[in-house]
Protein backbone atom coordinates (compact mmCIF):
# COMPACT_ATOMS: atom_id res chain seq x y z
CA UNK A 1 0.00 0.00 0.00
CA UNK A 2 1.36 3.47 -0.81
CA UNK A 3 1.85 6.14 1.86
CA UNK A 4 -1.27 8.16 0.97
CA UNK A 5 -3.55 5.10 1.17
CA UNK A 6 -1.94 3.95 4.42
CA UNK A 7 -2.61 7.43 5.90
CA UNK A 8 -6.26 7.27 4.77
CA UNK A 9 -6.64 3.81 6.33
CA UNK A 10 -5.11 4.92 9.65
CA UNK A 11 -7.24 8.09 9.74
CA UNK A 12 -10.43 6.04 9.33
CA UNK A 13 -9.38 3.43 11.92
CA UNK A 14 -8.52 6.06 14.51
CA UNK A 15 -11.05 8.83 13.68
CA UNK A 16 -8.16 11.22 13.08
CA UNK A 17 -7.71 14.37 11.03
CA UNK A 18 -4.55 15.96 9.71
CA UNK A 19 -4.06 19.70 10.03
CA UNK A 20 -1.18 21.26 8.08
CA UNK A 21 0.28 24.75 7.95
CA UNK A 22 0.69 26.56 4.61
CA UNK A 23 4.50 26.12 4.87
CA UNK A 24 4.47 22.31 5.05
CA UNK A 25 5.99 20.17 2.27
CA UNK A 26 3.63 19.93 -0.73
CA UNK A 27 2.88 16.21 -0.27
CA UNK A 28 2.06 16.77 3.42
CA UNK A 29 -0.31 19.61 2.48
CA UNK A 30 -1.96 17.33 -0.09
CA UNK A 31 -2.48 14.60 2.51
CA UNK A 32 -4.08 16.99 5.02
CA UNK A 33 -7.79 17.51 5.75
CA UNK A 34 -7.24 21.21 6.36
CA UNK A 35 -4.37 23.49 5.32
CA UNK A 36 -4.22 27.03 6.64
CA UNK A 37 -2.54 29.82 8.57
CA UNK A 38 -2.16 29.92 12.34
CA UNK A 39 -5.59 31.48 12.82
CA UNK A 40 -7.41 29.04 10.51
CA UNK A 41 -5.64 26.08 12.09
CA UNK A 42 -6.65 27.10 15.63
CA UNK A 43 -10.23 27.42 14.46
CA UNK A 44 -10.13 24.09 12.58
CA UNK A 45 -8.76 22.34 15.67
CA UNK A 46 -11.76 23.50 17.70
CA UNK A 47 -14.44 22.71 15.13
CA UNK A 48 -13.30 19.17 14.26
CA UNK A 49 -15.22 16.15 15.53
CA UNK A 50 -12.16 13.90 15.36
CA UNK A 51 -10.70 12.03 18.35
CA UNK A 52 -7.13 12.57 17.16
CA UNK A 53 -5.51 15.63 15.57
CA UNK A 54 -2.22 15.04 13.76
CA UNK A 55 -0.66 18.49 13.69
CA UNK A 56 1.78 19.12 10.85
CA UNK A 57 3.32 22.44 11.74
CA UNK A 58 5.62 23.50 14.56
CA UNK A 59 5.53 23.08 18.34
CA UNK A 60 3.45 26.11 19.35
CA UNK A 61 0.72 25.18 16.85
CA UNK A 62 0.31 21.64 18.19
CA UNK A 63 0.41 23.03 21.71
CA UNK A 64 -2.36 25.53 20.90
CA UNK A 65 -4.50 22.69 19.52
CA UNK A 66 -3.91 20.77 22.78
CA UNK A 67 -4.79 23.86 24.86
CA UNK A 68 -8.04 24.32 22.96
CA UNK A 69 -9.00 20.61 22.90
CA UNK A 70 -8.16 18.86 26.18
CA UNK A 71 -10.50 15.99 25.32
CA UNK A 72 -8.75 15.19 22.02
CA UNK A 73 -5.38 13.55 21.46
CA UNK A 74 -3.01 15.92 19.67
CA UNK A 75 -0.06 14.25 17.95
CA UNK A 76 3.04 16.00 16.63
CA UNK A 77 4.82 13.74 14.10
CA UNK A 78 8.24 15.38 14.59
CA UNK A 79 9.02 16.73 18.06
CA UNK A 80 12.06 18.63 16.76
CA UNK A 81 9.87 20.87 14.61
CA UNK A 82 10.23 23.85 16.92
CA UNK A 83 9.78 27.51 16.04
CA UNK A 84 12.95 29.40 17.00
CA UNK A 85 11.00 32.65 17.39
CA UNK A 86 8.70 31.05 19.98
CA UNK A 87 11.88 30.05 21.85
CA UNK A 88 12.98 33.71 22.10
CA UNK A 89 10.76 34.44 25.11
CA UNK A 90 10.12 32.63 28.40
CA UNK A 91 7.32 33.21 30.94
CA UNK A 92 9.96 34.38 33.47
CA UNK A 93 11.37 37.04 31.13
CA UNK A 94 7.84 38.20 30.26
CA UNK A 95 6.99 38.52 33.98
CA UNK A 96 10.01 40.84 34.42
CA UNK A 97 8.89 42.97 31.46
CA UNK A 98 5.38 43.23 32.95
CA UNK A 99 6.87 44.50 36.22
CA UNK A 100 8.61 47.28 34.27
CA UNK A 101 5.30 48.36 32.64
CA UNK A 102 2.55 47.77 35.21
CA UNK A 103 -0.11 49.69 33.22
CA UNK A 104 0.47 47.86 29.95
CA UNK A 105 -1.55 44.96 28.56
CA UNK A 106 0.29 41.99 27.03
CA UNK A 107 -0.55 40.85 23.51
CA UNK A 108 1.34 37.73 22.49
CA UNK A 109 1.77 36.49 18.96
CA UNK A 110 0.54 32.92 18.58
CA UNK A 111 4.20 31.95 17.99
CA UNK A 112 4.79 31.48 21.75
CA UNK A 113 4.70 28.62 24.25
CA UNK A 114 1.49 27.91 26.19
CA UNK A 115 3.32 29.16 29.32
CA UNK A 116 3.89 32.57 27.66
CA UNK A 117 0.27 32.66 26.45
CA UNK A 118 -0.78 32.00 30.04
CA UNK A 119 1.13 35.16 31.10
CA UNK A 120 -0.55 37.26 28.37
CA UNK A 121 -3.90 39.05 28.25
CA UNK A 122 -4.71 37.99 24.71
CA UNK A 123 -3.16 36.21 21.79
CA UNK A 124 -3.07 37.29 18.12
CA UNK A 125 -1.91 35.97 14.77
CA UNK A 126 -0.59 37.74 11.68
CA UNK A 127 -4.23 37.75 10.46
CA UNK A 128 -5.53 39.96 13.29
CA UNK A 129 -2.64 41.60 15.21
CA UNK A 130 -3.76 45.21 14.57
CA UNK A 131 -7.41 44.39 15.30
CA UNK A 132 -6.52 42.68 18.60
CA UNK A 133 -4.25 45.52 19.75
CA UNK A 134 -6.89 48.15 18.91
CA UNK A 135 -9.50 46.21 20.89
CA UNK A 136 -7.53 46.56 24.15
CA UNK A 137 -8.62 49.14 26.73
CA UNK A 138 -5.04 49.93 27.75
CA UNK A 139 -3.08 52.60 25.89
CA UNK A 140 0.21 50.73 26.31
CA UNK A 141 0.82 47.26 24.89
CA UNK A 142 3.74 44.92 25.51
CA UNK A 143 3.85 43.02 22.21
CA UNK A 144 5.79 39.72 22.21
CA UNK A 145 7.87 38.07 20.79
CA UNK A 146 8.13 39.30 17.17
CA UNK A 147 9.76 42.71 16.92
CA UNK A 148 8.89 43.09 13.24
CA UNK A 149 5.20 42.34 13.76
CA UNK A 150 5.24 44.73 16.75
CA UNK A 151 6.70 47.50 14.57
CA UNK A 152 4.11 46.80 11.87
CA UNK A 153 1.32 47.04 14.47
CA UNK A 154 2.88 50.24 15.91
CA UNK A 155 2.68 51.84 12.47
CA UNK A 156 -1.03 50.99 12.25
CA UNK A 157 -2.34 51.89 15.71
CA UNK A 158 -2.47 54.92 18.02
CA UNK A 159 -1.43 52.77 21.01
CA UNK A 160 2.07 52.79 22.46
CA UNK A 161 3.72 49.49 21.53
CA UNK A 162 6.55 48.06 23.62
CA UNK A 163 8.19 45.48 21.33
CA UNK A 164 10.08 42.34 22.37
CA UNK A 165 13.28 41.60 20.52
CA UNK A 166 12.40 38.26 18.88
CA UNK A 167 12.38 37.56 15.16
CA UNK A 168 11.83 34.83 12.59
CA UNK A 169 15.19 33.70 11.15
CA UNK A 170 13.48 32.57 7.93
CA UNK A 171 11.70 35.87 7.22
CA UNK A 172 14.90 37.74 8.11
CA UNK A 173 16.52 36.11 5.08
CA UNK A 174 14.26 38.21 2.84
CA UNK A 175 16.11 41.44 2.10
CA UNK A 176 14.95 44.67 0.41
CA UNK A 177 17.43 44.01 -2.43
CA UNK A 178 15.69 40.68 -3.19
CA UNK A 179 12.35 42.43 -3.61
CA UNK A 180 13.80 45.29 -5.69
CA UNK A 181 15.59 42.86 -8.00
CA UNK A 182 12.42 40.86 -8.67
CA UNK A 183 10.39 44.05 -9.11
CA UNK A 184 12.85 45.21 -11.78
CA UNK A 185 12.33 41.94 -13.66
CA UNK A 186 8.55 41.89 -13.08
CA UNK A 187 7.44 45.55 -12.99
CA UNK A 188 3.72 44.63 -13.13
CA UNK A 189 3.91 42.27 -10.15
CA UNK A 190 2.19 43.10 -6.88
CA UNK A 191 4.40 42.70 -3.81
CA UNK A 192 2.80 40.69 -0.97
CA UNK A 193 4.81 40.30 2.22
CA UNK A 194 4.32 38.72 5.63
CA UNK A 195 4.52 41.07 8.65
CA UNK A 196 7.32 38.89 10.11
CA UNK A 197 9.58 40.47 7.45
CA UNK A 198 12.05 43.25 8.28
CA UNK A 199 10.49 46.76 8.32
CA UNK A 200 12.60 47.72 5.25
CA UNK A 201 10.91 44.86 3.36
CA UNK A 202 7.43 45.68 4.71
CA UNK A 203 7.96 49.26 3.46
CA UNK A 204 8.25 47.96 -0.12
CA UNK A 205 5.04 45.91 -0.01
CA UNK A 206 1.74 46.59 -1.77
CA UNK A 207 0.02 44.39 0.82
CA UNK A 208 1.11 43.01 4.21
CA UNK A 209 -0.81 39.82 4.92
CA UNK A 210 -0.88 36.50 6.77
CA UNK A 211 -0.24 33.41 4.64
CA UNK A 212 -3.96 32.69 4.16
CA UNK A 213 -4.52 36.43 3.66
CA UNK A 214 -2.10 36.22 0.70
CA UNK A 215 -3.99 33.23 -0.74
CA UNK A 216 -7.30 35.09 -0.48
CA UNK A 217 -5.87 38.30 -1.91
CA UNK A 218 -4.06 36.64 -4.84
CA UNK A 219 -7.23 34.76 -5.84
CA UNK A 220 -9.36 37.91 -6.11
CA UNK A 221 -6.73 40.36 -7.45
CA UNK A 222 -6.76 41.39 -11.14
CA UNK A 223 -2.94 41.13 -11.24
CA UNK A 224 -1.29 38.23 -13.02
CA UNK A 225 2.09 38.34 -11.23
CA UNK A 226 3.01 38.51 -7.56
CA UNK A 227 6.30 38.71 -5.67
CA UNK A 228 5.85 36.69 -2.48
CA UNK A 229 7.74 37.72 0.64
CA UNK A 230 7.26 34.77 2.93
CA UNK A 231 8.37 31.14 3.45
CA UNK A 232 8.47 29.40 0.06
CA UNK A 233 6.07 26.59 1.09
CA UNK A 234 3.18 28.97 0.43
CA UNK A 235 3.89 28.79 -3.31
CA UNK A 236 2.49 25.24 -3.40
CA UNK A 237 -1.05 26.46 -2.72
CA UNK A 238 -0.65 29.76 -4.57
CA UNK A 239 0.30 27.91 -7.77
CA UNK A 240 -2.28 25.15 -7.38
CA UNK A 241 -5.18 27.48 -6.62
CA UNK A 242 -4.33 30.11 -9.27
CA UNK A 243 -3.34 28.31 -12.49
CA UNK A 244 -3.35 31.46 -14.68
CA UNK A 245 -1.14 33.52 -12.37
CA UNK A 246 2.59 33.66 -11.68
CA UNK A 247 4.12 33.67 -8.19
CA UNK A 248 7.75 34.65 -7.72
CA UNK A 249 9.41 33.99 -4.36
CA UNK A 250 11.23 37.10 -3.06
CA UNK A 251 14.09 34.68 -2.40
CA UNK A 252 14.27 30.91 -2.78
CA UNK A 253 16.33 30.84 0.43
CA UNK A 254 13.35 31.70 2.67
CA UNK A 255 12.86 28.11 3.88
CA UNK A 256 11.82 27.24 7.44
CA UNK A 257 13.70 24.00 8.21
CA UNK A 258 11.40 23.27 11.15
CA UNK A 259 8.26 23.46 9.05
CA UNK A 260 9.83 21.03 6.59
CA UNK A 261 10.51 18.25 9.13
CA UNK A 262 7.13 16.50 8.84
CA UNK A 263 6.90 13.87 6.11
CA UNK A 264 4.28 11.35 4.97
CA UNK A 265 6.37 8.69 6.75
CA UNK A 266 6.33 10.59 10.03
CA UNK A 267 2.53 11.04 9.80
CA UNK A 268 2.17 7.25 9.39
CA UNK A 269 4.47 6.62 12.36
CA UNK A 270 2.55 9.15 14.47
CA UNK A 271 -0.77 7.40 13.80
CA UNK A 272 0.61 3.84 14.15
CA UNK A 273 2.45 4.51 17.41
CA UNK A 274 0.19 7.25 18.84
CA UNK A 275 3.15 9.61 19.14
CA UNK A 276 4.13 12.25 20.08
CA UNK A 277 1.25 13.20 22.38
CA UNK A 278 1.23 16.92 23.24
CA UNK A 279 -0.05 17.69 26.73
CA UNK A 280 -0.02 20.97 28.59
CA UNK A 281 -0.15 21.14 32.42
CA UNK A 282 -3.74 21.95 33.43
CA UNK A 283 -3.06 25.26 35.27
CA UNK A 284 -1.12 26.65 32.27
CA UNK A 285 -3.61 25.21 29.79
CA UNK A 286 -6.59 26.99 31.41
CA UNK A 287 -4.86 30.39 31.40
CA UNK A 288 -3.47 29.98 27.88
CA UNK A 289 -6.94 29.01 26.66
CA UNK A 290 -8.35 32.34 27.86
CA UNK A 291 -5.82 34.19 25.65
CA UNK A 292 -6.57 31.99 22.64
CA UNK A 293 -10.36 32.07 23.13
CA UNK A 294 -10.37 35.89 23.23
CA UNK A 295 -8.46 35.96 19.96
CA UNK A 296 -10.76 33.45 18.25
CA UNK A 297 -13.82 35.47 19.34
CA UNK A 298 -12.39 38.57 17.63
CA UNK A 299 -11.99 36.82 14.28
CA UNK A 300 -9.67 37.63 11.40
CA UNK A 301 -8.67 41.11 10.37
CA UNK A 302 -7.20 40.37 6.93
P1 LIG B 1 0.63 32.64 9.41
O1 LIG B 1 0.48 31.45 8.52
O2 LIG B 1 -0.35 32.62 10.53
O3 LIG B 1 0.60 33.91 8.62
O4 LIG B 1 2.04 32.54 10.17
C1 LIG B 1 3.26 32.39 9.63
C2 LIG B 1 4.23 31.71 10.47
O5 LIG B 1 5.38 31.95 10.43
C3 LIG B 1 3.81 30.67 11.37
O6 LIG B 1 4.90 30.21 12.03
FE1 LIG C 1 8.84 30.13 13.31
FE2 LIG C 1 9.59 31.60 11.23
FE3 LIG C 1 9.41 28.99 10.94
FE4 LIG C 1 7.20 30.48 11.24
S1 LIG C 1 8.63 30.52 9.52
S2 LIG C 1 7.67 28.53 12.26
S3 LIG C 1 7.96 32.04 12.65
S4 LIG C 1 10.83 30.09 12.27
Coordinates of C-alpha atoms and ligand atoms in Angstrom, one line a residue:
X1 CA 0.0 0.0 0.0
X2 CA 1.4 3.5 -0.8
X3 CA 1.9 6.1 1.9
X4 CA -1.3 8.2 1.0
X5 CA -3.5 5.1 1.2
X6 CA -1.9 4.0 4.4
X7 CA -2.6 7.4 5.9
X8 CA -6.3 7.3 4.8
X9 CA -6.6 3.8 6.3
X10 CA -5.1 4.9 9.6
X11 CA -7.2 8.1 9.7
X12 CA -10.4 6.0 9.3
X13 CA -9.4 3.4 11.9
X14 CA -8.5 6.1 14.5
X15 CA -11.1 8.8 13.7
X16 CA -8.2 11.2 13.1
X17 CA -7.7 14.4 11.0
X18 CA -4.6 16.0 9.7
X19 CA -4.1 19.7 10.0
X20 CA -1.2 21.3 8.1
X21 CA 0.3 24.8 7.9
X22 CA 0.7 26.6 4.6
X23 CA 4.5 26.1 4.9
X24 CA 4.5 22.3 5.0
X25 CA 6.0 20.2 2.3
X26 CA 3.6 19.9 -0.7
X27 CA 2.9 16.2 -0.3
X28 CA 2.1 16.8 3.4
X29 CA -0.3 19.6 2.5
X30 CA -2.0 17.3 -0.1
X31 CA -2.5 14.6 2.5
X32 CA -4.1 17.0 5.0
X33 CA -7.8 17.5 5.7
X34 CA -7.2 21.2 6.4
X35 CA -4.4 23.5 5.3
X36 CA -4.2 27.0 6.6
X37 CA -2.5 29.8 8.6
X38 CA -2.2 29.9 12.3
X39 CA -5.6 31.5 12.8
X40 CA -7.4 29.0 10.5
X41 CA -5.6 26.1 12.1
X42 CA -6.6 27.1 15.6
X43 CA -10.2 27.4 14.5
X44 CA -10.1 24.1 12.6
X45 CA -8.8 22.3 15.7
X46 CA -11.8 23.5 17.7
X47 CA -14.4 22.7 15.1
X48 CA -13.3 19.2 14.3
X49 CA -15.2 16.2 15.5
X50 CA -12.2 13.9 15.4
X51 CA -10.7 12.0 18.4
X52 CA -7.1 12.6 17.2
X53 CA -5.5 15.6 15.6
X54 CA -2.2 15.0 13.8
X55 CA -0.7 18.5 13.7
X56 CA 1.8 19.1 10.9
X57 CA 3.3 22.4 11.7
X58 CA 5.6 23.5 14.6
X59 CA 5.5 23.1 18.3
X60 CA 3.5 26.1 19.3
X61 CA 0.7 25.2 16.9
X62 CA 0.3 21.6 18.2
X63 CA 0.4 23.0 21.7
X64 CA -2.4 25.5 20.9
X65 CA -4.5 22.7 19.5
X66 CA -3.9 20.8 22.8
X67 CA -4.8 23.9 24.9
X68 CA -8.0 24.3 23.0
X69 CA -9.0 20.6 22.9
X70 CA -8.2 18.9 26.2
X71 CA -10.5 16.0 25.3
X72 CA -8.7 15.2 22.0
X73 CA -5.4 13.6 21.5
X74 CA -3.0 15.9 19.7
X75 CA -0.1 14.3 17.9
X76 CA 3.0 16.0 16.6
X77 CA 4.8 13.7 14.1
X78 CA 8.2 15.4 14.6
X79 CA 9.0 16.7 18.1
X80 CA 12.1 18.6 16.8
X81 CA 9.9 20.9 14.6
X82 CA 10.2 23.8 16.9
X83 CA 9.8 27.5 16.0
X84 CA 13.0 29.4 17.0
X85 CA 11.0 32.7 17.4
X86 CA 8.7 31.1 20.0
X87 CA 11.9 30.0 21.9
X88 CA 13.0 33.7 22.1
X89 CA 10.8 34.4 25.1
X90 CA 10.1 32.6 28.4
X91 CA 7.3 33.2 30.9
X92 CA 10.0 34.4 33.5
X93 CA 11.4 37.0 31.1
X94 CA 7.8 38.2 30.3
X95 CA 7.0 38.5 34.0
X96 CA 10.0 40.8 34.4
X97 CA 8.9 43.0 31.5
X98 CA 5.4 43.2 32.9
X99 CA 6.9 44.5 36.2
X100 CA 8.6 47.3 34.3
X101 CA 5.3 48.4 32.6
X102 CA 2.5 47.8 35.2
X103 CA -0.1 49.7 33.2
X104 CA 0.5 47.9 29.9
X105 CA -1.6 45.0 28.6
X106 CA 0.3 42.0 27.0
X107 CA -0.6 40.9 23.5
X108 CA 1.3 37.7 22.5
X109 CA 1.8 36.5 19.0
X110 CA 0.5 32.9 18.6
X111 CA 4.2 31.9 18.0
X112 CA 4.8 31.5 21.7
X113 CA 4.7 28.6 24.2
X114 CA 1.5 27.9 26.2
X115 CA 3.3 29.2 29.3
X116 CA 3.9 32.6 27.7
X117 CA 0.3 32.7 26.4
X118 CA -0.8 32.0 30.0
X119 CA 1.1 35.2 31.1
X120 CA -0.5 37.3 28.4
X121 CA -3.9 39.0 28.2
X122 CA -4.7 38.0 24.7
X123 CA -3.2 36.2 21.8
X124 CA -3.1 37.3 18.1
X125 CA -1.9 36.0 14.8
X126 CA -0.6 37.7 11.7
X127 CA -4.2 37.8 10.5
X128 CA -5.5 40.0 13.3
X129 CA -2.6 41.6 15.2
X130 CA -3.8 45.2 14.6
X131 CA -7.4 44.4 15.3
X132 CA -6.5 42.7 18.6
X133 CA -4.2 45.5 19.7
X134 CA -6.9 48.2 18.9
X135 CA -9.5 46.2 20.9
X136 CA -7.5 46.6 24.1
X137 CA -8.6 49.1 26.7
X138 CA -5.0 49.9 27.8
X139 CA -3.1 52.6 25.9
X140 CA 0.2 50.7 26.3
X141 CA 0.8 47.3 24.9
X142 CA 3.7 44.9 25.5
X143 CA 3.9 43.0 22.2
X144 CA 5.8 39.7 22.2
X145 CA 7.9 38.1 20.8
X146 CA 8.1 39.3 17.2
X147 CA 9.8 42.7 16.9
X148 CA 8.9 43.1 13.2
X149 CA 5.2 42.3 13.8
X150 CA 5.2 44.7 16.8
X151 CA 6.7 47.5 14.6
X152 CA 4.1 46.8 11.9
X153 CA 1.3 47.0 14.5
X154 CA 2.9 50.2 15.9
X155 CA 2.7 51.8 12.5
X156 CA -1.0 51.0 12.2
X157 CA -2.3 51.9 15.7
X158 CA -2.5 54.9 18.0
X159 CA -1.4 52.8 21.0
X160 CA 2.1 52.8 22.5
X161 CA 3.7 49.5 21.5
X162 CA 6.6 48.1 23.6
X163 CA 8.2 45.5 21.3
X164 CA 10.1 42.3 22.4
X165 CA 13.3 41.6 20.5
X166 CA 12.4 38.3 18.9
X167 CA 12.4 37.6 15.2
X168 CA 11.8 34.8 12.6
X169 CA 15.2 33.7 11.2
X170 CA 13.5 32.6 7.9
X171 CA 11.7 35.9 7.2
X172 CA 14.9 37.7 8.1
X173 CA 16.5 36.1 5.1
X174 CA 14.3 38.2 2.8
X175 CA 16.1 41.4 2.1
X176 CA 14.9 44.7 0.4
X177 CA 17.4 44.0 -2.4
X178 CA 15.7 40.7 -3.2
X179 CA 12.3 42.4 -3.6
X180 CA 13.8 45.3 -5.7
X181 CA 15.6 42.9 -8.0
X182 CA 12.4 40.9 -8.7
X183 CA 10.4 44.1 -9.1
X184 CA 12.9 45.2 -11.8
X185 CA 12.3 41.9 -13.7
X186 CA 8.6 41.9 -13.1
X187 CA 7.4 45.5 -13.0
X188 CA 3.7 44.6 -13.1
X189 CA 3.9 42.3 -10.2
X190 CA 2.2 43.1 -6.9
X191 CA 4.4 42.7 -3.8
X192 CA 2.8 40.7 -1.0
X193 CA 4.8 40.3 2.2
X194 CA 4.3 38.7 5.6
X195 CA 4.5 41.1 8.7
X196 CA 7.3 38.9 10.1
X197 CA 9.6 40.5 7.5
X198 CA 12.0 43.3 8.3
X199 CA 10.5 46.8 8.3
X200 CA 12.6 47.7 5.3
X201 CA 10.9 44.9 3.4
X202 CA 7.4 45.7 4.7
X203 CA 8.0 49.3 3.5
X204 CA 8.2 48.0 -0.1
X205 CA 5.0 45.9 0.0
X206 CA 1.7 46.6 -1.8
X207 CA 0.0 44.4 0.8
X208 CA 1.1 43.0 4.2
X209 CA -0.8 39.8 4.9
X210 CA -0.9 36.5 6.8
X211 CA -0.2 33.4 4.6
X212 CA -4.0 32.7 4.2
X213 CA -4.5 36.4 3.7
X214 CA -2.1 36.2 0.7
X215 CA -4.0 33.2 -0.7
X216 CA -7.3 35.1 -0.5
X217 CA -5.9 38.3 -1.9
X218 CA -4.1 36.6 -4.8
X219 CA -7.2 34.8 -5.8
X220 CA -9.4 37.9 -6.1
X221 CA -6.7 40.4 -7.4
X222 CA -6.8 41.4 -11.1
X223 CA -2.9 41.1 -11.2
X224 CA -1.3 38.2 -13.0
X225 CA 2.1 38.3 -11.2
X226 CA 3.0 38.5 -7.6
X227 CA 6.3 38.7 -5.7
X228 CA 5.9 36.7 -2.5
X229 CA 7.7 37.7 0.6
X230 CA 7.3 34.8 2.9
X231 CA 8.4 31.1 3.4
X232 CA 8.5 29.4 0.1
X233 CA 6.1 26.6 1.1
X234 CA 3.2 29.0 0.4
X235 CA 3.9 28.8 -3.3
X236 CA 2.5 25.2 -3.4
X237 CA -1.0 26.5 -2.7
X238 CA -0.7 29.8 -4.6
X239 CA 0.3 27.9 -7.8
X240 CA -2.3 25.1 -7.4
X241 CA -5.2 27.5 -6.6
X242 CA -4.3 30.1 -9.3
X243 CA -3.3 28.3 -12.5
X244 CA -3.3 31.5 -14.7
X245 CA -1.1 33.5 -12.4
X246 CA 2.6 33.7 -11.7
X247 CA 4.1 33.7 -8.2
X248 CA 7.7 34.7 -7.7
X249 CA 9.4 34.0 -4.4
X250 CA 11.2 37.1 -3.1
X251 CA 14.1 34.7 -2.4
X252 CA 14.3 30.9 -2.8
X253 CA 16.3 30.8 0.4
X254 CA 13.3 31.7 2.7
X255 CA 12.9 28.1 3.9
X256 CA 11.8 27.2 7.4
X257 CA 13.7 24.0 8.2
X258 CA 11.4 23.3 11.2
X259 CA 8.3 23.5 9.0
X260 CA 9.8 21.0 6.6
X261 CA 10.5 18.2 9.1
X262 CA 7.1 16.5 8.8
X263 CA 6.9 13.9 6.1
X264 CA 4.3 11.4 5.0
X265 CA 6.4 8.7 6.7
X266 CA 6.3 10.6 10.0
X267 CA 2.5 11.0 9.8
X268 CA 2.2 7.3 9.4
X269 CA 4.5 6.6 12.4
X270 CA 2.5 9.1 14.5
X271 CA -0.8 7.4 13.8
X272 CA 0.6 3.8 14.2
X273 CA 2.4 4.5 17.4
X274 CA 0.2 7.3 18.8
X275 CA 3.2 9.6 19.1
X276 CA 4.1 12.3 20.1
X277 CA 1.2 13.2 22.4
X278 CA 1.2 16.9 23.2
X279 CA -0.1 17.7 26.7
X280 CA 0.0 21.0 28.6
X281 CA -0.1 21.1 32.4
X282 CA -3.7 22.0 33.4
X283 CA -3.1 25.3 35.3
X284 CA -1.1 26.6 32.3
X285 CA -3.6 25.2 29.8
X286 CA -6.6 27.0 31.4
X287 CA -4.9 30.4 31.4
X288 CA -3.5 30.0 27.9
X289 CA -6.9 29.0 26.7
X290 CA -8.3 32.3 27.9
X291 CA -5.8 34.2 25.6
X292 CA -6.6 32.0 22.6
X293 CA -10.4 32.1 23.1
X294 CA -10.4 35.9 23.2
X295 CA -8.5 36.0 20.0
X296 CA -10.8 33.4 18.3
X297 CA -13.8 35.5 19.3
X298 CA -12.4 38.6 17.6
X299 CA -12.0 36.8 14.3
X300 CA -9.7 37.6 11.4
X301 CA -8.7 41.1 10.4
X302 CA -7.2 40.4 6.9
Ligands
LIG1 P1 0.6 32.6 9.4 O1 0.5 31.4 8.5 O2 -0.4 32.6 10.5 O3 0.6 33.9 8.6 O4 2.0 32.5 10.2 C1 3.3 32.4 9.6 C2 4.2 31.7 10.5 O5 5.4 32.0 10.4 C3 3.8 30.7 11.4 O6 4.9 30.2 12.0
LIG2 FE1 8.8 30.1 13.3 FE2 9.6 31.6 11.2 FE3 9.4 29.0 10.9 FE4 7.2 30.5 11.2 S1 8.6 30.5 9.5 S2 7.7 28.5 12.3 S3 8.0 32.0 12.7 S4 10.8 30.1 12.3

